[in-house]
Amino acid sequence: MDKLYYVTTPIYYVNDLPHIGTAYTTVAADALARYHRLKGEGVYFLTGTDEHGQHVARAAERNGVSPKEWADRMVTHFTEVWRRLNISNDFFIRTTDPRHMEVARNFIQLLYDKGDIYLDTYEGWYCVPDESFWLPSQLVEGKCPQCGREVEMVQEENYFFRLSAYADRLLEHISSHPEFVQPDIRRNEVISFIRQGLADQSISRKTISWGIPLPFDESQVMYVWFDALLNYVSAIDYSLDEARFRGIWPADVHFIGKEILRFHAIVWPAMLMAADLPLPRQVFAHGWLTVEGEKMSKSKGNVISPHDLVDEYGVDAYRYYFLREFSFGYDGNFSRENMTGRYNADLANSLGNMVSRVLAMVERYRGGEVPGPGVEEAVDTALRESADLAVAEVDRCMERFAFNEALQAIWNFLASINRYVDETAAWDLAKDPDRSDRLDTVLYNQVEAVRLTALLVLPFMPATGEGIWERLGYRRSIHEHHLPAAAAWELFPPGQKVSKGAPLFPRKDAAR
Ligand code: ME8
């Protein structure tokens, strides 16, 4: 069997509720996973939660419950929001899963046995919310250089991973595999960071008890980042089921936010090299979203829950907006006005109205039964060609995770369909009984274009793809059809009955 296409999101800390930032990565990974399934490939899509560490222990304490109880309570917010956003993950990993803990212990033991782990004294700063160690020289005005919050002095005997020993190999790998860290700006950042010299990484904590005990020294627990990174291999049974592991690893892509690049593009590959495991094919770091121009933060009270937006716009409009509006890889700014504008222009008008118009015409002129096509004219050829172009272009864009460009290509096709509907003017043809054959062809082509639309939007807007498919009268699921074969023109079976159904995206009042 072919190796599965393996895509991951970061595993999110259970302390924060999921918000539009965490959902951004997850929705993008979902669209990618669904696109590969649409192409008939086997896919493994992983997300989950990061549950150990000092800040989780402290939050639990503040709330008067054990860390595990706290994690159990918080994790339901994640599973619930992913269900609502129609996230099709194949597994949900929790770092408190006994299997994960077993794999993490096997892994660290292996590195210890190979001599890549040693005991030393750590003295430096620690940012608890970010769970990151910092050297005095790295602090910015005495605060965490990452998040600007207070840091704490840590002085304890820790185990260290010989990260420095892998610097040359890492540089070599990144240089000879330009696709390994993307986008290029992140790749350059990683290269210059490694060139400055890598310090060995503390990978255990002595004064913390909420974590995975080290197998070779039960008085210490694994550093939460070492533990967390291992989720990518524990979920697929590294060291437990070799055949399963080899059928999925290496990851095709780890989607992450740019702030956790170093862990994924330096520490993680070095850990894998130390364990003699193949490296992921790519680490792709996307940008950060702001809200109405500001960084999201609990203290500002501007954190947006996906639930609120889904209540307001619906799940597919949510997914569409975030993938269409922002260029994956770069920072972006969320605004409600902008989302409403896109909803009305792109979804209510270009997509929703077009589907309704086309199906209403088949109902009106042919009692809902789609006629067979006749002789092709130039305008029909142009429509068919724009469909082919969209299918090819979407594939090229998805190859490089350019979700917004893929959607742009689909919307170019929708513009062609709308043009075709206007130019062929079925309503005029319907008045002339001599042009009945031509009307058949026009109606058929319009429906065929709607069929392709359903397939193309499916990874981005699964419920919409399914909803259009149903309106097209198919009994078998859209998920049984795969690209590129299903994109061939004239596959719609003449005689099948379609129905207009309810509007897909009712217009929104802009004055909200
Ligand atoms: O870092 N814009 O978890 P985390 C875009 N547990 N993406 C955002 C975002 C924003 N404003 N805010 C968060 C951790 N994200 C670790 C990861 S992985 C082995 C361990 C997304 O809960 C983005 O993907 O802080 C970012 O990398 C992630 O959430 C951080 O989630």
Coordinates of C-alpha atoms and ligand atoms in Angstrom, one line a residue:
M1 CA 0.0 0.0 0.0
D2 CA 1.1 3.6 -0.7
K3 CA 2.3 5.7 2.2
L4 CA -0.5 7.8 3.5
Y5 CA -0.4 11.6 2.9
Y6 CA 0.3 12.8 6.4
V7 CA -0.6 16.4 7.5
T8 CA -0.5 17.8 11.0
T9 CA -1.4 20.9 13.0
P10 CA 0.3 22.0 16.1
I11 CA -1.2 20.4 19.2
Y12 CA -2.8 23.3 21.0
Y13 CA -2.3 24.1 24.7
V14 CA -5.4 23.3 26.7
N15 CA -5.2 26.5 28.7
D16 CA -6.7 28.7 26.1
L17 CA -10.0 28.2 24.4
P18 CA -9.8 27.6 20.7
H19 CA -10.0 30.9 18.8
I20 CA -9.9 32.0 15.2
G21 CA -6.0 31.8 15.2
T22 CA -5.9 28.1 16.3
A23 CA -8.8 27.4 14.0
Y24 CA -6.9 29.0 11.1
T25 CA -4.2 26.3 11.1
T26 CA -6.7 23.5 11.6
V27 CA -9.1 24.6 8.8
A28 CA -6.2 25.0 6.4
A29 CA -4.9 21.5 7.3
D30 CA -8.4 20.1 6.9
A31 CA -8.8 21.7 3.4
L32 CA -5.5 20.1 2.4
A33 CA -6.4 16.7 3.8
R34 CA -9.8 16.8 2.1
Y35 CA -8.2 17.9 -1.2
H36 CA -5.9 14.8 -1.1
R37 CA -8.8 12.6 -0.3
L38 CA -10.7 14.1 -3.2
K39 CA -7.8 13.0 -5.4
G40 CA -8.4 9.5 -4.1
E41 CA -5.3 9.4 -1.9
G42 CA -5.0 7.8 1.5
V43 CA -4.6 10.5 4.1
Y44 CA -3.8 10.8 7.7
F45 CA -4.7 14.1 9.3
L46 CA -3.7 14.7 12.9
T47 CA -4.5 17.3 15.4
G48 CA -4.7 17.3 19.2
T49 CA -3.8 18.9 22.4
D50 CA -0.6 19.7 24.4
E51 CA -1.5 19.0 28.0
H52 CA 1.6 18.9 30.1
G53 CA 3.8 21.7 31.3
Q54 CA 4.0 24.3 34.0
H55 CA 1.3 26.7 32.8
V56 CA -1.3 23.9 32.6
A57 CA -0.4 22.8 36.1
R58 CA -0.7 26.3 37.4
A59 CA -4.1 26.9 35.7
A60 CA -5.4 23.7 37.2
E61 CA -4.2 24.8 40.6
R62 CA -5.9 28.2 40.2
N63 CA -9.1 26.3 39.3
G64 CA -8.8 23.9 42.2
V65 CA -8.7 20.8 40.1
S66 CA -5.9 18.3 39.2
P67 CA -4.1 19.0 35.9
K68 CA -5.6 15.9 34.3
E69 CA -9.1 17.0 35.3
W70 CA -8.4 20.5 34.0
A71 CA -7.1 19.0 30.7
D72 CA -10.1 16.7 30.4
R73 CA -12.4 19.7 30.9
M74 CA -10.6 21.9 28.4
V75 CA -10.1 19.4 25.7
T76 CA -13.9 19.1 25.1
H77 CA -13.8 22.8 23.8
F78 CA -11.4 21.7 21.1
T79 CA -13.2 18.6 20.0
E80 CA -16.5 20.5 20.0
V81 CA -15.2 23.4 17.9
W82 CA -13.5 21.0 15.4
R83 CA -16.7 19.1 15.1
R84 CA -18.6 22.3 14.3
L85 CA -16.0 23.5 11.8
N86 CA -16.3 20.1 10.0
I87 CA -12.7 19.1 10.7
S88 CA -12.0 15.7 9.3
N89 CA -9.0 14.7 11.4
D90 CA -8.3 11.0 11.5
F91 CA -7.1 11.0 15.1
F92 CA -7.0 13.4 18.0
I93 CA -3.9 13.1 20.0
R94 CA -3.7 14.1 23.7
T95 CA -0.2 14.1 25.3
T96 CA -1.8 12.5 28.4
D97 CA -2.7 9.4 26.3
P98 CA -0.9 6.5 27.8
R99 CA 0.3 5.4 24.4
H100 CA 1.8 8.8 23.7
M101 CA 3.6 8.7 27.0
E102 CA 4.9 5.3 26.4
V103 CA 6.3 6.3 22.9
A104 CA 7.8 9.5 24.4
R105 CA 9.6 7.4 27.0
N106 CA 10.8 4.9 24.4
F107 CA 12.1 7.8 22.3
I108 CA 14.0 9.6 25.0
Q109 CA 15.5 6.4 26.3
L110 CA 16.8 5.6 22.8
L111 CA 18.6 9.0 22.7
Y112 CA 19.9 8.5 26.2
D113 CA 21.3 5.1 25.3
K114 CA 23.0 6.6 22.2
G115 CA 24.7 9.2 24.3
D116 CA 22.8 12.2 23.0
I117 CA 21.5 13.1 26.4
Y118 CA 23.5 14.2 29.4
L119 CA 23.0 15.8 32.9
D120 CA 24.1 19.3 33.5
T121 CA 23.0 22.4 35.4
Y122 CA 20.7 24.8 33.8
E123 CA 20.6 28.4 34.8
G124 CA 18.6 30.8 32.9
W125 CA 15.2 32.2 32.2
Y126 CA 11.9 30.5 31.6
C127 CA 8.7 31.8 30.1
V128 CA 5.9 29.8 31.6
P129 CA 3.1 30.7 29.2
D130 CA 5.3 29.9 26.2
E131 CA 7.1 27.1 27.9
S132 CA 10.4 28.4 26.6
F133 CA 14.0 28.6 28.0
W134 CA 15.8 31.9 27.2
L135 CA 19.4 33.0 27.7
P136 CA 19.9 36.4 29.4
S137 CA 21.1 37.8 26.1
Q138 CA 17.9 36.8 24.4
L139 CA 15.5 38.7 26.7
V140 CA 14.0 42.0 25.5
E141 CA 13.9 44.5 28.3
G142 CA 14.0 41.6 30.7
K143 CA 10.9 40.0 29.2
C144 CA 10.2 37.0 27.0
P145 CA 11.3 37.9 23.5
Q146 CA 8.4 35.9 22.1
C147 CA 5.4 37.2 24.0
G148 CA 6.7 40.1 26.1
R149 CA 5.5 38.5 29.3
E150 CA 7.5 38.1 32.6
V151 CA 10.1 35.4 32.7
E152 CA 11.2 33.4 35.7
M153 CA 14.7 32.4 36.8
V154 CA 15.3 28.6 36.7
Q155 CA 18.3 27.0 38.3
E156 CA 18.2 23.3 38.4
E157 CA 19.9 20.1 37.3
N158 CA 18.5 19.1 33.9
Y159 CA 19.1 16.7 31.2
F160 CA 20.3 18.2 28.0
F161 CA 19.9 17.1 24.4
R162 CA 23.1 17.5 22.3
L163 CA 21.4 19.9 19.8
S164 CA 24.7 21.5 19.0
A165 CA 26.0 18.3 17.5
Y166 CA 23.4 18.4 14.8
A167 CA 23.9 22.0 13.6
D168 CA 26.0 21.0 10.5
R169 CA 23.7 18.2 9.4
L170 CA 20.7 20.5 9.9
L171 CA 22.3 23.2 7.7
E172 CA 23.2 20.7 5.1
H173 CA 19.7 19.3 5.0
I174 CA 18.0 22.7 4.8
S175 CA 20.4 23.9 2.1
S176 CA 19.9 20.8 -0.1
H177 CA 16.2 20.7 0.5
P178 CA 14.8 24.1 -0.2
E179 CA 11.2 22.8 0.3
F180 CA 12.0 21.6 3.8
V181 CA 11.2 24.9 5.5
Q182 CA 8.7 27.2 3.8
P183 CA 8.0 30.0 3.0
D184 CA 11.5 31.2 2.0
I185 CA 11.5 34.0 4.5
R186 CA 11.1 31.4 7.3
R187 CA 13.8 29.2 5.7
N188 CA 16.3 32.1 5.8
E189 CA 15.4 32.8 9.4
V190 CA 16.1 29.2 10.4
I191 CA 19.4 29.2 8.5
S192 CA 20.7 32.4 10.1
F193 CA 19.6 31.2 13.5
I194 CA 21.6 27.9 13.1
R195 CA 24.6 29.9 11.8
Q196 CA 24.7 31.9 15.0
G197 CA 25.4 28.6 16.8
L198 CA 23.1 26.2 18.6
A199 CA 23.2 25.6 22.3
D200 CA 22.3 22.2 23.7
Q201 CA 18.6 22.1 24.7
S202 CA 17.4 21.4 28.2
I203 CA 14.8 18.7 27.9
S204 CA 13.7 17.9 31.4
R205 CA 12.4 19.7 34.5
K206 CA 13.2 18.7 38.0
T207 CA 10.9 21.0 40.0
I208 CA 7.8 20.3 38.0
S209 CA 5.8 17.1 38.4
W210 CA 3.1 17.5 35.7
G211 CA 4.8 15.8 32.8
I212 CA 6.1 12.4 31.6
P213 CA 8.7 11.0 34.0
L214 CA 12.0 10.2 32.4
P215 CA 12.6 6.4 32.1
F216 CA 16.2 6.8 33.2
D217 CA 15.5 9.2 36.0
E218 CA 12.0 9.2 37.4
S219 CA 12.7 12.3 39.6
Q220 CA 12.5 14.4 36.5
V221 CA 9.8 15.0 33.9
M222 CA 10.2 15.6 30.2
Y223 CA 10.3 19.2 29.0
V224 CA 6.9 19.9 27.6
W225 CA 8.2 20.8 24.1
F226 CA 10.2 17.6 23.8
D227 CA 7.1 15.7 24.8
A228 CA 4.8 17.7 22.5
L229 CA 6.9 17.3 19.3
L230 CA 6.8 13.6 19.8
N231 CA 3.0 13.6 19.2
Y232 CA 3.7 13.5 15.5
V233 CA 5.2 10.0 15.8
S234 CA 3.4 8.7 18.8
A235 CA 0.0 9.1 17.1
I236 CA 1.2 6.7 14.4
D237 CA 2.7 4.1 16.8
Y238 CA 6.4 4.8 16.5
S239 CA 8.2 2.0 18.5
L240 CA 4.9 0.2 19.0
D241 CA 3.9 -0.9 15.5
E242 CA 6.6 -0.6 13.0
A243 CA 4.5 -1.5 10.0
R244 CA 1.9 1.1 10.7
F245 CA 4.5 3.7 11.5
R246 CA 6.3 3.2 8.2
G247 CA 3.0 3.4 6.3
I248 CA 2.5 7.0 7.5
W249 CA 5.8 8.5 8.4
P250 CA 7.4 10.8 7.3
A251 CA 4.9 13.6 7.6
D252 CA 4.3 15.3 4.3
V253 CA 3.8 18.6 6.0
H254 CA 3.6 20.1 9.5
F255 CA 1.5 23.2 9.4
I256 CA 2.5 25.6 12.2
G257 CA 2.4 29.3 13.1
K258 CA 5.6 31.2 12.6
E259 CA 6.2 31.6 16.3
I260 CA 7.0 27.9 16.8
L261 CA 9.3 27.6 13.8
R262 CA 12.5 26.9 15.7
F263 CA 11.0 24.0 17.6
H264 CA 9.8 22.5 14.3
A265 CA 12.6 23.3 12.0
I266 CA 15.6 22.9 14.3
V267 CA 14.8 20.9 17.5
W268 CA 12.4 18.4 16.0
P269 CA 14.6 17.5 12.9
A270 CA 17.6 17.1 15.2
M271 CA 15.6 14.8 17.5
L272 CA 14.6 12.7 14.5
M273 CA 18.2 12.6 13.2
A274 CA 19.3 11.4 16.7
A275 CA 16.8 8.6 16.5
D276 CA 17.8 7.8 12.9
L277 CA 14.3 8.6 11.6
P278 CA 13.5 10.3 8.3
L279 CA 12.7 14.0 8.5
P280 CA 9.3 15.4 7.6
R281 CA 9.1 16.5 4.0
Q282 CA 8.1 20.0 4.9
V283 CA 7.5 22.4 7.8
F284 CA 5.3 25.2 6.6
A285 CA 4.9 28.2 8.9
H286 CA 2.0 30.5 8.3
G287 CA 1.5 34.0 9.5
W288 CA -0.4 35.5 12.4
L289 CA -3.9 36.9 12.3
T290 CA -4.8 40.1 14.0
V291 CA -8.3 41.3 14.8
E292 CA -9.4 44.7 13.5
G293 CA -5.7 45.6 13.4
E294 CA -4.8 44.4 16.9
K295 CA -3.1 41.3 18.3
M296 CA -5.6 39.0 19.9
S297 CA -5.2 38.7 23.6
K298 CA -7.3 37.8 26.6
S299 CA -6.3 41.0 28.3
K300 CA -7.6 43.1 25.4
G301 CA -10.8 41.0 25.4
N302 CA -10.7 40.8 21.6
V303 CA -10.3 37.0 21.2
I304 CA -12.9 35.7 18.8
S305 CA -14.4 32.3 19.1
P306 CA -15.1 30.4 15.9
H307 CA -18.5 29.6 17.4
D308 CA -19.6 33.2 17.2
L309 CA -18.7 33.5 13.6
V310 CA -20.2 30.2 12.7
D311 CA -23.5 31.3 14.4
E312 CA -23.4 34.4 12.3
Y313 CA -22.2 33.3 8.9
G314 CA -22.4 29.5 8.9
V315 CA -19.5 27.0 8.8
D316 CA -18.7 27.0 5.1
A317 CA -18.6 30.8 5.0
Y318 CA -16.2 30.7 7.9
R319 CA -13.9 28.2 6.2
Y320 CA -14.1 30.1 2.9
Y321 CA -13.4 33.5 4.4
F322 CA -10.2 32.5 6.3
L323 CA -8.8 30.5 3.4
R324 CA -9.7 33.0 0.7
E325 CA -8.9 36.3 2.5
F326 CA -5.4 35.5 3.7
S327 CA -2.3 34.4 1.9
F328 CA -1.2 31.4 3.9
G329 CA 2.3 32.1 5.0
Y330 CA 1.7 35.8 5.7
D331 CA 0.1 37.8 8.4
G332 CA -3.5 38.9 7.9
N333 CA -6.1 41.0 9.6
F334 CA -9.6 39.8 10.4
S335 CA -12.5 42.3 10.2
R336 CA -16.2 41.6 10.3
E337 CA -16.9 44.2 7.6
N338 CA -14.5 42.4 5.3
M339 CA -16.1 39.0 6.1
T340 CA -19.6 40.3 5.4
G341 CA -18.4 41.8 2.1
R342 CA -16.9 38.6 0.9
Y343 CA -19.9 36.6 2.1
N344 CA -22.3 38.7 0.0
A345 CA -20.1 39.1 -3.1
D346 CA -18.4 35.7 -3.3
L347 CA -20.9 33.3 -1.6
A348 CA -24.4 34.8 -1.9
N349 CA -23.8 36.2 -5.4
S350 CA -21.2 34.4 -7.4
L351 CA -21.8 31.0 -6.0
G352 CA -25.2 30.8 -4.4
N353 CA -27.2 32.8 -7.0
M354 CA -25.5 31.0 -9.9
V355 CA -26.4 27.5 -8.6
S356 CA -30.0 28.6 -7.9
R357 CA -30.4 30.2 -11.3
V358 CA -29.1 27.2 -13.1
L359 CA -31.2 24.7 -11.3
A360 CA -34.3 26.9 -11.4
M361 CA -34.0 27.0 -15.2
V362 CA -33.9 23.2 -15.4
E363 CA -36.9 23.1 -13.2
R364 CA -38.8 25.7 -15.2
Y365 CA -38.0 24.6 -18.8
R366 CA -37.5 20.9 -18.4
G367 CA -39.4 19.9 -15.3
G368 CA -36.2 19.4 -13.4
E369 CA -34.9 16.7 -15.7
V370 CA -31.5 17.5 -17.1
P371 CA -31.6 17.1 -21.0
G372 CA -28.7 15.5 -22.9
P373 CA -26.3 17.9 -24.7
G374 CA -26.2 18.5 -28.5
V375 CA -23.8 20.1 -30.8
E376 CA -21.0 22.1 -29.1
E377 CA -20.7 25.8 -30.0
A378 CA -17.8 28.1 -29.3
V379 CA -19.3 29.5 -26.1
D380 CA -19.7 26.0 -24.8
T381 CA -16.1 25.1 -25.6
A382 CA -14.9 28.2 -23.7
L383 CA -16.9 27.1 -20.7
R384 CA -15.4 23.6 -20.8
E385 CA -11.9 25.1 -21.2
S386 CA -12.4 27.3 -18.2
A387 CA -13.4 24.3 -16.2
D388 CA -10.3 22.4 -17.2
L389 CA -8.2 25.4 -16.4
A390 CA -9.7 25.7 -12.9
V391 CA -9.1 22.0 -12.1
A392 CA -5.4 22.3 -13.2
E393 CA -4.9 25.6 -11.5
V394 CA -6.4 24.4 -8.2
D395 CA -4.1 21.4 -8.2
R396 CA -1.0 23.6 -8.8
C397 CA -2.1 25.9 -6.0
M398 CA -2.8 23.2 -3.5
E399 CA 0.7 21.7 -4.2
R400 CA 2.1 24.9 -2.6
F401 CA -0.7 25.5 0.0
A402 CA -1.8 28.6 -1.8
F403 CA -5.4 28.2 -0.6
N404 CA -6.4 31.7 -1.5
E405 CA -5.2 31.3 -5.1
A406 CA -6.9 28.0 -5.5
L407 CA -10.2 29.7 -4.4
Q408 CA -9.4 32.5 -6.8
A409 CA -9.1 30.0 -9.6
I410 CA -12.4 28.5 -8.7
W411 CA -14.1 31.9 -8.6
N412 CA -12.7 32.7 -12.0
F413 CA -14.5 29.6 -13.2
L414 CA -17.7 30.8 -11.4
A415 CA -17.4 34.1 -13.2
S416 CA -17.2 32.1 -16.5
I417 CA -20.3 30.2 -15.6
N418 CA -22.1 33.4 -14.8
R419 CA -21.0 34.8 -18.1
Y420 CA -22.1 31.7 -19.9
V421 CA -25.6 31.9 -18.3
D422 CA -25.9 35.5 -19.4
E423 CA -24.6 35.1 -22.9
T424 CA -26.5 31.9 -23.7
A425 CA -29.8 33.4 -22.3
A426 CA -31.8 30.3 -21.8
W427 CA -34.9 32.4 -21.1
D428 CA -34.8 33.6 -24.8
L429 CA -34.1 30.2 -26.2
A430 CA -37.1 28.9 -24.2
K431 CA -39.4 31.2 -26.1
D432 CA -38.5 29.7 -29.5
P433 CA -39.6 26.1 -30.0
D434 CA -37.1 25.7 -32.9
R435 CA -34.3 26.3 -30.5
S436 CA -35.2 23.6 -28.1
D437 CA -32.1 21.5 -28.9
R438 CA -29.9 24.5 -28.3
L439 CA -31.7 25.0 -25.0
D440 CA -31.0 21.4 -24.0
T441 CA -27.3 21.9 -24.7
V442 CA -27.1 25.1 -22.7
L443 CA -29.0 23.7 -19.7
Y444 CA -26.8 20.6 -19.8
N445 CA -23.6 22.6 -19.8
Q446 CA -24.7 24.8 -17.0
V447 CA -25.5 21.8 -14.9
E448 CA -22.2 20.2 -15.8
A449 CA -20.4 23.3 -14.6
V450 CA -22.4 23.2 -11.4
R451 CA -21.3 19.6 -10.9
L452 CA -17.6 20.6 -11.3
T453 CA -18.2 23.5 -8.9
A454 CA -19.4 21.1 -6.3
L455 CA -16.3 18.9 -6.6
L456 CA -13.9 21.9 -6.6
V457 CA -15.4 23.6 -3.5
L458 CA -15.7 20.3 -1.6
P459 CA -12.3 20.5 0.3
F460 CA -12.9 24.1 1.3
M461 CA -16.6 24.0 1.9
P462 CA -17.6 20.4 2.4
A463 CA -21.3 21.0 3.4
T464 CA -21.7 23.2 0.3
G465 CA -20.2 20.6 -2.0
E466 CA -22.4 17.9 -0.6
G467 CA -25.5 20.3 -0.7
I468 CA -24.9 21.0 -4.4
W469 CA -24.4 17.4 -5.1
E470 CA -27.7 16.6 -3.5
R471 CA -29.5 19.3 -5.5
L472 CA -28.0 17.7 -8.6
G473 CA -30.0 14.5 -7.8
Y474 CA -27.1 12.1 -7.1
R475 CA -27.9 9.2 -4.9
R476 CA -24.3 8.3 -4.2
S477 CA -22.1 10.4 -2.1
I478 CA -19.9 13.1 -3.7
H479 CA -17.0 11.5 -1.7
E480 CA -17.1 8.5 -4.0
H481 CA -15.9 10.7 -6.9
H482 CA -12.3 11.5 -7.4
L483 CA -10.2 14.0 -9.3
P484 CA -8.9 14.1 -11.9
A485 CA -11.2 11.5 -13.5
A486 CA -14.4 13.1 -12.1
A487 CA -13.5 16.4 -13.6
A488 CA -13.9 15.1 -17.2
W489 CA -16.5 17.1 -19.1
E490 CA -20.0 15.6 -19.8
L491 CA -20.1 13.1 -16.9
F492 CA -23.4 14.4 -15.7
P493 CA -26.0 11.7 -16.5
P494 CA -28.8 13.2 -18.7
G495 CA -32.2 12.4 -17.4
Q496 CA -31.2 12.9 -13.8
K497 CA -33.5 15.1 -11.8
V498 CA -32.2 18.2 -10.1
S499 CA -33.9 20.5 -7.7
K500 CA -33.1 24.1 -6.8
G501 CA -33.6 23.7 -3.1
A502 CA -33.1 26.4 -0.5
P503 CA -30.6 29.2 -1.1
L504 CA -27.1 28.1 -0.2
F505 CA -26.0 31.5 1.1
P506 CA -28.8 33.9 1.9
R507 CA -27.6 37.5 1.6
K508 CA -26.5 39.3 4.8
D509 CA -27.4 42.7 5.8
A510 CA -24.1 44.7 5.6
A511 CA -25.1 47.0 8.5
R512 CA -24.3 44.5 11.2
Ligands
ME8_1 O1 2.3 26.6 20.6 N1 -2.9 33.6 14.1 O2 0.3 25.7 21.2 P1 -0.7 27.0 21.1 C1 -2.6 32.5 13.5 N2 1.4 23.6 22.2 N3 -2.4 31.3 14.1 C2 -2.5 31.3 15.4 C3 -2.7 32.4 16.2 C4 -3.0 33.7 15.4 N4 -3.2 34.8 16.1 N5 -2.7 32.1 17.5 C5 -2.5 30.8 17.5 C6 1.6 25.7 21.1 N6 -2.3 30.3 16.3 C7 2.2 24.4 21.3 C8 2.5 23.6 20.0 S1 3.2 21.5 18.6 C9 4.2 20.2 18.8 C10 3.1 22.3 20.2 C11 -2.0 28.9 15.9 O3 -2.0 26.6 21.7 C12 -0.7 28.7 15.2 O4 -0.8 27.5 14.5 O5 0.0 28.2 21.6 C13 0.2 28.5 16.3 O6 1.4 27.9 15.9 C14 -0.6 27.7 17.3 O7 -1.9 28.1 17.1 C15 -0.1 27.8 18.7 O8 -0.9 27.1 19.5

